[in-house]
Coordinates of C-alpha atoms and ligand atoms in Angstrom, one line a residue:
M1 CA -50.1 -37.8 40.5
K2 CA -54.4 -38.4 41.9
A3 CA -55.8 -40.9 39.6
H4 CA -59.3 -42.4 40.1
D5 CA -59.3 -46.2 39.8
G6 CA -63.0 -46.3 38.1
M7 CA -64.8 -44.8 35.0
Y8 CA -66.9 -41.6 35.7
I9 CA -70.6 -42.7 34.4
D10 CA -73.7 -41.8 35.3
G11 CA -72.8 -38.4 37.5
A12 CA -70.4 -41.5 39.7
W13 CA -67.1 -43.1 39.9
R14 CA -68.0 -46.2 39.6
P15 CA -65.6 -49.6 39.4
A16 CA -64.7 -50.8 36.0
A17 CA -66.3 -54.4 34.6
G18 CA -62.6 -55.4 34.3
R19 CA -59.4 -55.5 36.2
D20 CA -56.7 -54.9 33.4
V21 CA -55.0 -50.8 34.1
I22 CA -53.2 -48.2 32.2
E23 CA -49.8 -46.9 33.8
V24 CA -49.2 -43.4 33.3
V25 CA -45.7 -42.6 32.5
N26 CA -44.0 -38.9 33.2
P27 CA -42.0 -39.3 29.5
A28 CA -39.7 -36.5 30.9
D29 CA -37.9 -39.4 33.7
E30 CA -40.3 -42.2 32.3
Q31 CA -41.4 -43.1 35.9
I32 CA -44.9 -44.5 36.7
I33 CA -46.7 -41.7 37.9
G34 CA -50.3 -43.2 38.5
T35 CA -52.9 -46.1 37.0
V36 CA -56.2 -46.0 35.7
P37 CA -58.3 -48.8 35.0
A38 CA -58.4 -50.2 31.4
G39 CA -61.9 -50.0 29.9
T40 CA -63.7 -52.6 28.1
A41 CA -67.0 -52.7 25.7
A42 CA -69.0 -53.5 29.1
D43 CA -67.6 -50.0 30.5
V44 CA -68.8 -48.3 27.0
D45 CA -72.1 -49.7 27.1
A46 CA -72.6 -48.8 30.7
A47 CA -71.0 -45.0 29.2
V48 CA -73.5 -44.9 26.0
R49 CA -77.1 -46.1 27.9
A50 CA -76.1 -43.3 30.6
A51 CA -75.7 -40.6 28.2
R52 CA -78.5 -42.1 26.3
A53 CA -80.9 -42.2 29.1
A54 CA -79.6 -38.2 30.3
L55 CA -80.2 -37.4 26.6
P56 CA -84.1 -36.5 26.3
A57 CA -83.9 -33.7 29.5
W58 CA -80.6 -32.2 28.4
A59 CA -81.6 -32.0 25.0
A60 CA -84.9 -30.4 26.3
T61 CA -82.9 -27.5 28.6
A62 CA -83.3 -23.8 27.5
P63 CA -80.0 -22.6 25.7
A64 CA -79.6 -19.9 29.0
E65 CA -79.1 -23.2 31.1
R66 CA -77.2 -24.7 29.5
A67 CA -74.9 -21.9 28.7
A68 CA -75.2 -21.5 32.8
R69 CA -73.7 -24.8 33.2
L70 CA -70.6 -23.9 31.0
S71 CA -69.8 -21.3 32.4
A72 CA -69.8 -22.9 35.8
L73 CA -67.5 -25.4 33.8
R74 CA -65.0 -22.7 32.7
D75 CA -64.9 -21.1 36.4
V76 CA -63.5 -24.5 37.7
L77 CA -61.5 -24.8 35.4
V78 CA -60.1 -21.4 36.1
A79 CA -60.3 -22.3 39.7
R80 CA -58.2 -25.3 39.1
K81 CA -55.6 -24.0 36.2
D82 CA -52.5 -24.5 37.7
E83 CA -53.5 -28.6 38.9
I84 CA -54.1 -28.8 34.9
A85 CA -51.2 -27.5 34.3
E86 CA -49.1 -30.0 36.5
T87 CA -50.9 -32.4 35.1
V88 CA -50.5 -32.3 31.5
T89 CA -46.8 -31.6 32.4
A90 CA -46.6 -34.6 34.5
E91 CA -48.3 -37.1 31.7
L92 CA -47.1 -35.2 28.8
G93 CA -44.1 -33.3 29.2
A94 CA -44.9 -30.1 28.5
P95 CA -43.0 -27.6 30.0
L96 CA -44.9 -26.3 32.9
A97 CA -45.5 -22.5 31.4
F98 CA -46.1 -24.0 28.7
S99 CA -48.8 -26.1 30.3
Q100 CA -50.1 -22.8 32.1
T101 CA -50.7 -20.5 28.9
V102 CA -51.5 -23.4 26.5
H103 CA -52.6 -26.2 27.9
A104 CA -54.9 -24.5 30.6
G105 CA -55.3 -21.0 29.4
V106 CA -56.8 -22.4 25.6
P107 CA -59.0 -24.7 27.1
I108 CA -60.8 -22.1 29.4
A109 CA -60.9 -19.7 26.3
V110 CA -62.7 -22.5 24.3
A111 CA -65.2 -23.3 27.7
A112 CA -65.7 -19.6 27.6
S113 CA -66.7 -19.4 23.9
Y114 CA -69.4 -22.2 24.3
A115 CA -70.7 -20.7 27.4
E116 CA -71.6 -17.7 25.6
L117 CA -72.4 -19.0 22.2
A118 CA -74.8 -21.2 23.8
A119 CA -76.6 -18.3 25.4
T120 CA -76.6 -16.3 22.1
Y121 CA -76.8 -18.5 18.9
S122 CA -80.0 -18.8 17.2
F123 CA -81.3 -22.5 17.4
E124 CA -84.3 -21.4 15.1
E125 CA -83.8 -19.7 11.7
K126 CA -86.7 -18.7 8.7
A127 CA -86.4 -20.3 5.3
G128 CA -89.3 -18.8 3.3
N129 CA -92.5 -20.6 4.8
S130 CA -89.9 -22.6 6.8
T131 CA -88.9 -22.3 10.4
V132 CA -85.4 -24.8 10.5
L133 CA -84.9 -26.2 13.9
L134 CA -81.7 -26.3 14.9
E135 CA -81.5 -29.6 17.2
P136 CA -79.2 -31.7 19.2
V137 CA -77.7 -34.7 17.3
G138 CA -77.8 -37.2 20.1
V139 CA -75.4 -39.2 21.8
V140 CA -72.1 -38.0 21.0
A141 CA -68.8 -40.5 21.3
A142 CA -65.7 -38.2 21.3
I143 CA -62.3 -40.1 20.9
T144 CA -59.5 -37.4 21.7
P145 CA -55.5 -37.8 21.4
W146 CA -52.7 -37.0 23.4
N147 CA -51.1 -33.9 22.3
Y148 CA -53.5 -31.1 23.5
P149 CA -54.7 -33.3 26.2
L150 CA -57.9 -30.7 27.7
H151 CA -57.7 -28.8 24.8
Q152 CA -59.1 -31.8 22.1
I153 CA -61.2 -32.9 24.9
V154 CA -63.4 -29.6 25.6
A155 CA -63.2 -28.7 21.8
K156 CA -65.7 -31.7 21.7
A157 CA -67.4 -31.8 25.0
A158 CA -68.1 -28.0 25.2
P159 CA -69.9 -27.5 21.6
A160 CA -71.7 -30.7 22.4
L161 CA -72.8 -29.8 25.5
A162 CA -73.9 -26.6 24.3
A163 CA -76.0 -28.1 21.6
G164 CA -77.9 -30.2 24.3
C165 CA -75.9 -33.5 23.0
T166 CA -74.4 -35.9 26.0
V167 CA -71.3 -37.5 25.6
V168 CA -69.2 -40.4 25.9
L169 CA -65.4 -39.3 26.0
K170 CA -62.6 -42.0 25.5
P171 CA -59.2 -39.9 25.8
A172 CA -55.6 -41.2 25.1
E173 CA -54.1 -43.9 27.0
D174 CA -51.1 -41.6 27.6
T175 CA -52.9 -38.7 29.0
P176 CA -55.6 -40.2 31.3
L177 CA -55.2 -37.6 33.9
T178 CA -56.1 -34.7 32.2
A179 CA -59.8 -36.7 31.2
Q180 CA -60.2 -37.5 35.0
L181 CA -59.6 -34.2 36.0
F182 CA -61.9 -32.8 33.3
A183 CA -64.8 -35.3 34.6
E184 CA -64.4 -33.9 38.2
A185 CA -64.6 -30.3 36.7
V186 CA -68.1 -31.7 34.8
H187 CA -69.1 -33.0 37.7
E188 CA -68.1 -29.4 40.7
A189 CA -69.8 -27.4 37.6
G190 CA -73.3 -28.9 38.3
I191 CA -73.5 -30.9 34.7
P192 CA -75.6 -33.4 35.0
A193 CA -75.4 -37.2 35.9
G194 CA -75.1 -39.0 32.5
V195 CA -74.8 -35.9 29.9
F196 CA -71.2 -36.3 30.3
N197 CA -69.4 -39.8 30.7
L198 CA -66.1 -40.8 30.7
V199 CA -64.2 -44.3 29.8
T200 CA -60.8 -44.6 30.0
G201 CA -58.6 -47.3 28.4
L202 CA -56.7 -48.9 25.0
G203 CA -57.8 -47.2 21.4
P204 CA -58.4 -51.0 19.4
V205 CA -60.2 -51.8 22.6
A206 CA -62.3 -48.9 24.1
G207 CA -62.0 -46.8 21.6
Q208 CA -63.3 -49.2 18.9
A209 CA -65.9 -50.3 21.1
L210 CA -66.9 -46.7 21.5
A211 CA -66.8 -45.9 17.7
E212 CA -68.9 -49.2 16.9
H213 CA -71.5 -48.8 19.7
P214 CA -74.9 -48.7 17.5
D215 CA -76.4 -46.9 20.4
V216 CA -73.9 -43.5 19.6
D217 CA -75.4 -40.9 16.9
L218 CA -72.0 -39.1 16.2
V219 CA -68.3 -40.1 16.2
S220 CA -65.9 -37.2 16.4
F221 CA -62.4 -38.6 16.6
T222 CA -58.9 -36.4 16.6
G223 CA -55.7 -38.7 16.0
S224 CA -54.0 -40.0 13.4
T225 CA -54.9 -40.3 10.0
A226 CA -54.8 -44.2 9.9
V227 CA -57.0 -44.9 12.6
G228 CA -59.8 -42.0 11.5
K229 CA -59.7 -43.8 8.0
R230 CA -60.8 -47.1 10.2
I231 CA -63.8 -44.6 12.6
G232 CA -64.8 -42.9 9.1
A233 CA -65.4 -46.6 7.3
T234 CA -67.5 -48.5 10.9
A235 CA -69.1 -44.7 11.1
G236 CA -70.4 -44.7 7.3
G237 CA -70.9 -48.2 7.2
A238 CA -74.0 -47.2 10.4
V239 CA -74.7 -44.0 8.8
K240 CA -73.9 -42.3 11.6
K241 CA -72.5 -38.7 11.6
V242 CA -68.6 -38.4 11.6
A243 CA -66.1 -35.8 12.3
L244 CA -62.5 -36.1 11.8
E245 CA -59.1 -34.2 12.7
L246 CA -56.8 -36.0 11.4
G247 CA -53.0 -35.3 10.6
G248 CA -51.0 -32.0 9.0
K249 CA -48.0 -31.5 6.7
S250 CA -48.4 -27.9 6.9
A251 CA -46.6 -25.4 5.0
N252 CA -45.0 -21.4 6.0
V253 CA -44.7 -20.1 3.0
I254 CA -41.9 -16.8 3.0
L255 CA -42.3 -14.9 -0.1
P256 CA -39.1 -12.7 -1.4
S257 CA -41.5 -9.8 0.1
A258 CA -41.5 -10.9 3.9
D259 CA -39.2 -9.6 7.1
L260 CA -37.0 -13.3 6.5
A261 CA -35.8 -13.3 10.3
K262 CA -39.2 -12.8 11.5
A263 CA -40.5 -15.2 9.6
V264 CA -37.8 -17.9 10.0
N265 CA -38.0 -17.4 13.8
V266 CA -41.8 -17.7 14.2
G267 CA -42.0 -20.2 11.8
V268 CA -39.1 -22.3 14.3
A269 CA -40.9 -21.8 17.3
N270 CA -44.1 -23.0 15.6
V271 CA -42.2 -26.5 15.1
M272 CA -40.9 -26.7 18.4
S273 CA -43.5 -25.7 20.9
N274 CA -45.1 -29.0 22.5
S275 CA -42.0 -30.4 21.6
G276 CA -43.2 -30.6 17.8
Q277 CA -46.8 -32.6 18.5
T278 CA -48.9 -29.9 17.4
C279 CA -50.8 -31.5 13.8
S280 CA -51.3 -27.9 12.9
A281 CA -47.4 -26.9 13.1
W282 CA -45.9 -25.7 10.0
T283 CA -43.2 -28.1 9.8
R284 CA -42.4 -27.4 6.1
M285 CA -40.8 -24.1 5.3
L286 CA -40.7 -22.8 1.7
V287 CA -38.2 -20.3 0.8
H288 CA -37.2 -18.2 -2.5
R289 CA -33.7 -20.0 -3.8
D290 CA -32.4 -16.3 -3.3
Q291 CA -33.2 -16.1 0.3
Y292 CA -32.6 -19.8 1.1
D293 CA -29.0 -19.8 2.5
E294 CA -29.7 -17.1 4.6
A295 CA -32.8 -18.6 5.5
V296 CA -31.4 -21.8 6.8
G297 CA -28.6 -19.6 8.4
L298 CA -31.2 -18.4 10.8
A299 CA -33.1 -21.3 10.9
A300 CA -30.1 -23.4 12.1
A301 CA -29.5 -21.0 14.7
A302 CA -32.6 -20.2 16.2
A303 CA -33.2 -24.0 16.5
A304 CA -30.0 -24.3 18.8
K305 CA -30.7 -21.8 20.8
Y306 CA -34.2 -24.3 21.9
G307 CA -31.3 -26.6 23.2
D308 CA -32.6 -28.0 26.6
R309 CA -35.6 -25.6 26.8
I310 CA -37.8 -27.8 24.9
G311 CA -39.7 -30.9 26.3
P312 CA -39.7 -34.4 26.0
V313 CA -41.9 -36.1 23.5
V314 CA -45.3 -38.3 24.5
N315 CA -43.4 -41.9 25.3
A316 CA -40.7 -43.7 23.7
K317 CA -42.3 -45.2 21.3
Q318 CA -42.8 -41.4 19.9
R319 CA -39.2 -40.8 20.5
D320 CA -38.0 -43.7 18.2
R321 CA -40.6 -42.8 15.6
V322 CA -39.3 -39.1 15.0
R323 CA -35.7 -40.2 15.0
G324 CA -36.5 -43.3 12.7
Y325 CA -37.8 -40.3 10.9
I326 CA -34.3 -38.0 10.8
D327 CA -32.6 -40.9 10.3
K328 CA -34.4 -41.6 7.2
G329 CA -34.1 -37.6 6.0
V330 CA -30.3 -38.2 6.3
A331 CA -30.6 -41.6 3.8
E332 CA -32.8 -39.8 1.2
G333 CA -29.8 -37.1 1.1
A334 CA -31.5 -33.9 3.3
R335 CA -28.8 -32.0 5.4
L336 CA -28.7 -31.9 8.8
V337 CA -28.4 -28.1 10.2
A338 CA -29.2 -28.5 13.7
G339 CA -29.9 -31.1 15.9
G340 CA -30.4 -35.2 14.9
P341 CA -31.1 -38.4 15.7
E342 CA -28.9 -38.7 18.9
S343 CA -30.6 -38.4 22.1
P344 CA -29.8 -35.0 24.0
R345 CA -30.4 -36.4 27.0
E346 CA -29.7 -39.8 29.0
Q347 CA -32.9 -40.1 30.4
G348 CA -36.5 -39.3 29.5
C349 CA -38.0 -39.0 25.6
F350 CA -36.5 -36.1 24.5
V351 CA -35.7 -35.4 20.9
S352 CA -33.0 -32.7 19.8
P353 CA -34.9 -29.5 17.8
T354 CA -33.7 -30.5 14.8
V355 CA -33.6 -29.1 11.3
F356 CA -33.0 -30.1 7.7
A357 CA -31.9 -28.1 4.6
D358 CA -32.0 -29.3 0.8
V359 CA -34.9 -30.9 1.1
T360 CA -37.0 -32.1 -1.6
E361 CA -40.9 -32.5 -2.6
D362 CA -40.4 -36.2 -2.6
M363 CA -38.5 -37.1 0.6
T364 CA -40.4 -38.6 3.5
I365 CA -39.4 -35.9 6.0
A366 CA -41.5 -33.3 2.9
Q367 CA -44.7 -36.0 2.4
E368 CA -45.1 -37.2 6.0
E369 CA -46.4 -36.2 9.4
I370 CA -43.5 -36.6 11.8
F371 CA -45.2 -35.0 15.1
G372 CA -42.1 -34.1 16.4
P373 CA -39.0 -31.4 16.8
V374 CA -38.2 -31.7 13.5
L375 CA -38.2 -28.7 10.5
S376 CA -37.7 -28.8 6.8
I377 CA -36.5 -26.3 4.6
L378 CA -37.4 -26.7 0.9
R379 CA -36.7 -24.3 -1.6
Y380 CA -39.0 -23.1 -4.8
D381 CA -38.2 -21.0 -7.9
D382 CA -41.5 -18.8 -8.1
E383 CA -44.8 -18.1 -6.6
D384 CA -46.2 -21.2 -8.8
D385 CA -43.6 -23.2 -7.6
A386 CA -44.2 -22.3 -3.6
L387 CA -47.7 -23.2 -4.5
R388 CA -47.7 -26.3 -6.0
I389 CA -45.3 -27.6 -2.9
A390 CA -47.0 -25.9 -0.7
N391 CA -50.1 -27.9 -1.9
G392 CA -48.4 -30.9 -3.1
T393 CA -49.3 -33.6 0.1
V394 CA -52.1 -35.7 0.9
Y395 CA -53.0 -33.1 4.0
G396 CA -54.7 -29.5 4.5
L397 CA -54.7 -28.7 7.7
A398 CA -53.2 -25.6 8.2
G399 CA -50.1 -23.0 7.2
A400 CA -48.5 -19.5 7.0
V401 CA -47.9 -16.9 4.4
W402 CA -45.5 -14.1 5.2
A403 CA -45.2 -10.9 2.7
G404 CA -44.5 -7.5 2.5
D405 CA -47.9 -6.4 2.8
E406 CA -51.4 -8.2 3.6
A407 CA -52.8 -8.3 0.3
E408 CA -49.9 -10.2 -1.2
A409 CA -50.2 -12.9 1.8
V410 CA -54.2 -13.2 1.5
A411 CA -53.5 -13.8 -2.8
F412 CA -51.4 -16.7 -1.6
A413 CA -53.5 -18.0 0.9
R414 CA -56.6 -17.8 -1.4
R415 CA -55.0 -20.2 -2.9
L416 CA -53.6 -22.7 -0.7
E417 CA -55.9 -26.1 0.0
T418 CA -55.7 -25.6 3.3
G419 CA -58.3 -25.1 6.5
Q420 CA -56.5 -22.5 8.1
V421 CA -54.1 -20.0 6.9
D422 CA -51.8 -17.5 9.7
I423 CA -51.2 -14.3 7.6
N424 CA -47.8 -12.9 8.5
G425 CA -48.0 -14.3 12.6
G426 CA -51.2 -14.1 13.2
R427 CA -52.6 -15.5 16.6
F428 CA -54.9 -18.5 17.5
N429 CA -58.3 -17.4 17.6
P430 CA -60.2 -19.8 19.7
L431 CA -63.5 -18.8 17.5
A432 CA -61.9 -19.4 14.0
P433 CA -63.1 -22.8 12.3
F434 CA -60.1 -25.4 13.0
G435 CA -60.3 -28.3 10.5
G436 CA -59.2 -30.0 7.7
Y437 CA -58.9 -30.2 3.7
K438 CA -58.1 -32.8 2.0
Q439 CA -57.3 -36.1 4.0
S440 CA -56.5 -34.0 7.5
G441 CA -60.2 -34.0 8.2
V442 CA -63.7 -33.8 7.8
G443 CA -65.9 -31.4 10.0
R444 CA -64.5 -28.3 11.9
E445 CA -64.0 -27.4 15.4
L446 CA -64.2 -24.0 17.6
G447 CA -66.5 -21.0 17.1
T448 CA -69.8 -21.0 15.8
H449 CA -68.8 -23.7 13.3
G450 CA -67.7 -26.3 15.5
L451 CA -71.1 -26.3 17.0
S452 CA -73.1 -26.8 14.0
E453 CA -71.2 -30.3 13.6
Y454 CA -73.7 -31.0 16.8
L455 CA -76.8 -30.2 15.0
Q456 CA -79.4 -31.2 12.8
T457 CA -82.1 -29.7 11.2
K458 CA -86.0 -30.5 11.1
S459 CA -87.9 -28.0 8.9
L460 CA -91.5 -27.1 9.7
Q461 CA -93.2 -25.7 6.7
F462 CA -96.2 -23.1 7.5
Ligands
LIG1 P1 -54.2 -42.6 17.9 O1 -53.8 -44.0 17.6 O2 -54.9 -42.0 16.4 O3 -54.8 -42.0 18.6 C1 -56.3 -41.3 19.0 C2 -57.2 -41.5 19.7 O4 -57.9 -42.9 19.0 C3 -57.1 -42.3 21.3 O5 -57.7 -41.9 22.1 C4 -56.2 -44.0 20.7 O6 -56.3 -44.4 22.0 C5 -57.5 -43.9 20.1 N1 -57.8 -45.1 19.4 C6 -56.5 -45.4 18.9 N2 -57.1 -46.8 17.3 C7 -58.2 -47.1 17.8 C8 -59.2 -47.3 17.1 N3 -58.8 -48.8 16.5 N4 -60.4 -47.3 17.5 C9 -61.5 -46.0 18.1 N5 -59.6 -45.7 18.6 C10 -58.7 -45.7 18.1 O7 -52.5 -41.9 17.8 P2 -51.4 -41.7 18.4 O8 -51.4 -43.5 18.9 O9 -52.2 -41.3 19.9 O10 -50.3 -41.2 17.8 C11 -49.7 -41.8 16.2 C12 -49.9 -41.0 15.7 O11 -50.7 -39.8 15.3 C13 -48.9 -39.5 15.6 O12 -47.6 -39.6 15.7 C14 -49.1 -38.4 15.2 O13 -48.8 -38.5 13.7 C15 -50.7 -38.3 14.8 N6 -51.4 -37.5 15.7 C16 -52.3 -36.6 15.3 C17 -52.7 -36.1 16.2 C18 -53.6 -34.7 15.2 O14 -54.4 -34.4 16.1 N7 -54.2 -34.8 14.0 C19 -52.9 -36.1 17.6 C20 -52.2 -37.3 17.8 C21 -51.0 -37.8 17.1 P3 -55.1 -44.5 22.4 O15 -54.7 -43.7 23.1 O16 -55.0 -45.4 23.2 O17 -53.8 -45.2 21.1
LIG2 MG1 -52.5 -45.2 19.6

């Protein structure tokens, strides 16, 4: 795989300040596929200075010009779609077809949506005798995880650039090659020097230096709740804006009137997709007691069909962590009906598609985010019981409701404490605000709500 041995700062690839490197590993065979520099506070500082210097001119460009650059960026991503998919497959391990449709396809759709929004959004409003100007927040620190490596970069960079902000990105250490490819695309799209900058490196070093940098105006973070809490505290202490996309433990609520087989099959597919490494995955399936045994049988059969088609998880540490959760589920009395802790292959970071039945609310596997291909099926007595279980975690990122008719599902969805709900298998929408209630986060990404995170208001009274 192609790897740059520098940082993309102020429009060029520049040598890193230090000598440390990160080895990028393909989790499917655990071979090293490249190395990138491990940035330090000095690299972060150079990148923030470049972003600060580029801010006044970029913030002053006409929205139509920013739209044109984002449109060019979308075109480069389209032209390099196969390369993106191959890179994500190499460093994350996702099956190539999934990398093409989702890991490359979704960021293209998101970039396109912001090219359009930059051109059509009203950066000025009237309120009585005031004119309200919507101005860019400033220099954005974007810190992203590995599970949807390009999507999570584009979901921050595209609205930030559309708003007129400049950006410094610190991507996950596991997936820096996708981030370097994105920096190349930014360059090819003719986005001016300093408007977008990339520093690869480790979270506690480069990530922390970026989050703490005094000349950053907004920190946008996606990742674990543990790190997110620290970043929120740091940003609060410095009176900086912060957006946090954290973990989830979403419920897939199957009401008795639903098409049970469809709801179970789509639910299993949702959890196994991307090897379970999706923060919004519906990892808890809630089924009425009268339909419970049938649902468990359907889910076990659906999971078994995945067999070898599922990719590895991102690295050996995640594999061991997920297996640890499976062991814990067994130890706490849940019933394994598919998969289990044993490795399905001799080589690579694979975990078997796993389904637990007889899961109760208090179990660890019903409360904590596992981030692997593991589904828990819980039993409920009536609708109020289902609602109580669905809302009974610290998280509130996503969820699903299935019912015989949409109105019944919507009535239930209104009572869920969560930021997104798919009704009877509703499709992903790149314009819908994405983000969490409760400890799943602060702020929203995507669409106009995602754009407004990067804007601040100035009111002029007449
Ligand atoms: P993470 O450590 O929170 O990583 C997210 C990003 O934050 C990465 O770029 C990471 O760098 C960086 N980071 C880590 N420590 C930091 C610090 N002290 N200051 C600033 N930045 C820091 O998450 P992870 O290690 O990749 O995964 C751990 C767990 O997080 C997963 O098992 C899963 O439960 C959850 N997760 C959630 C999401 C989501 O979308 N909600 C995504 C990924 C993971 P490094 O890459 O160097 O660590
Ligand atoms: Mg980490």
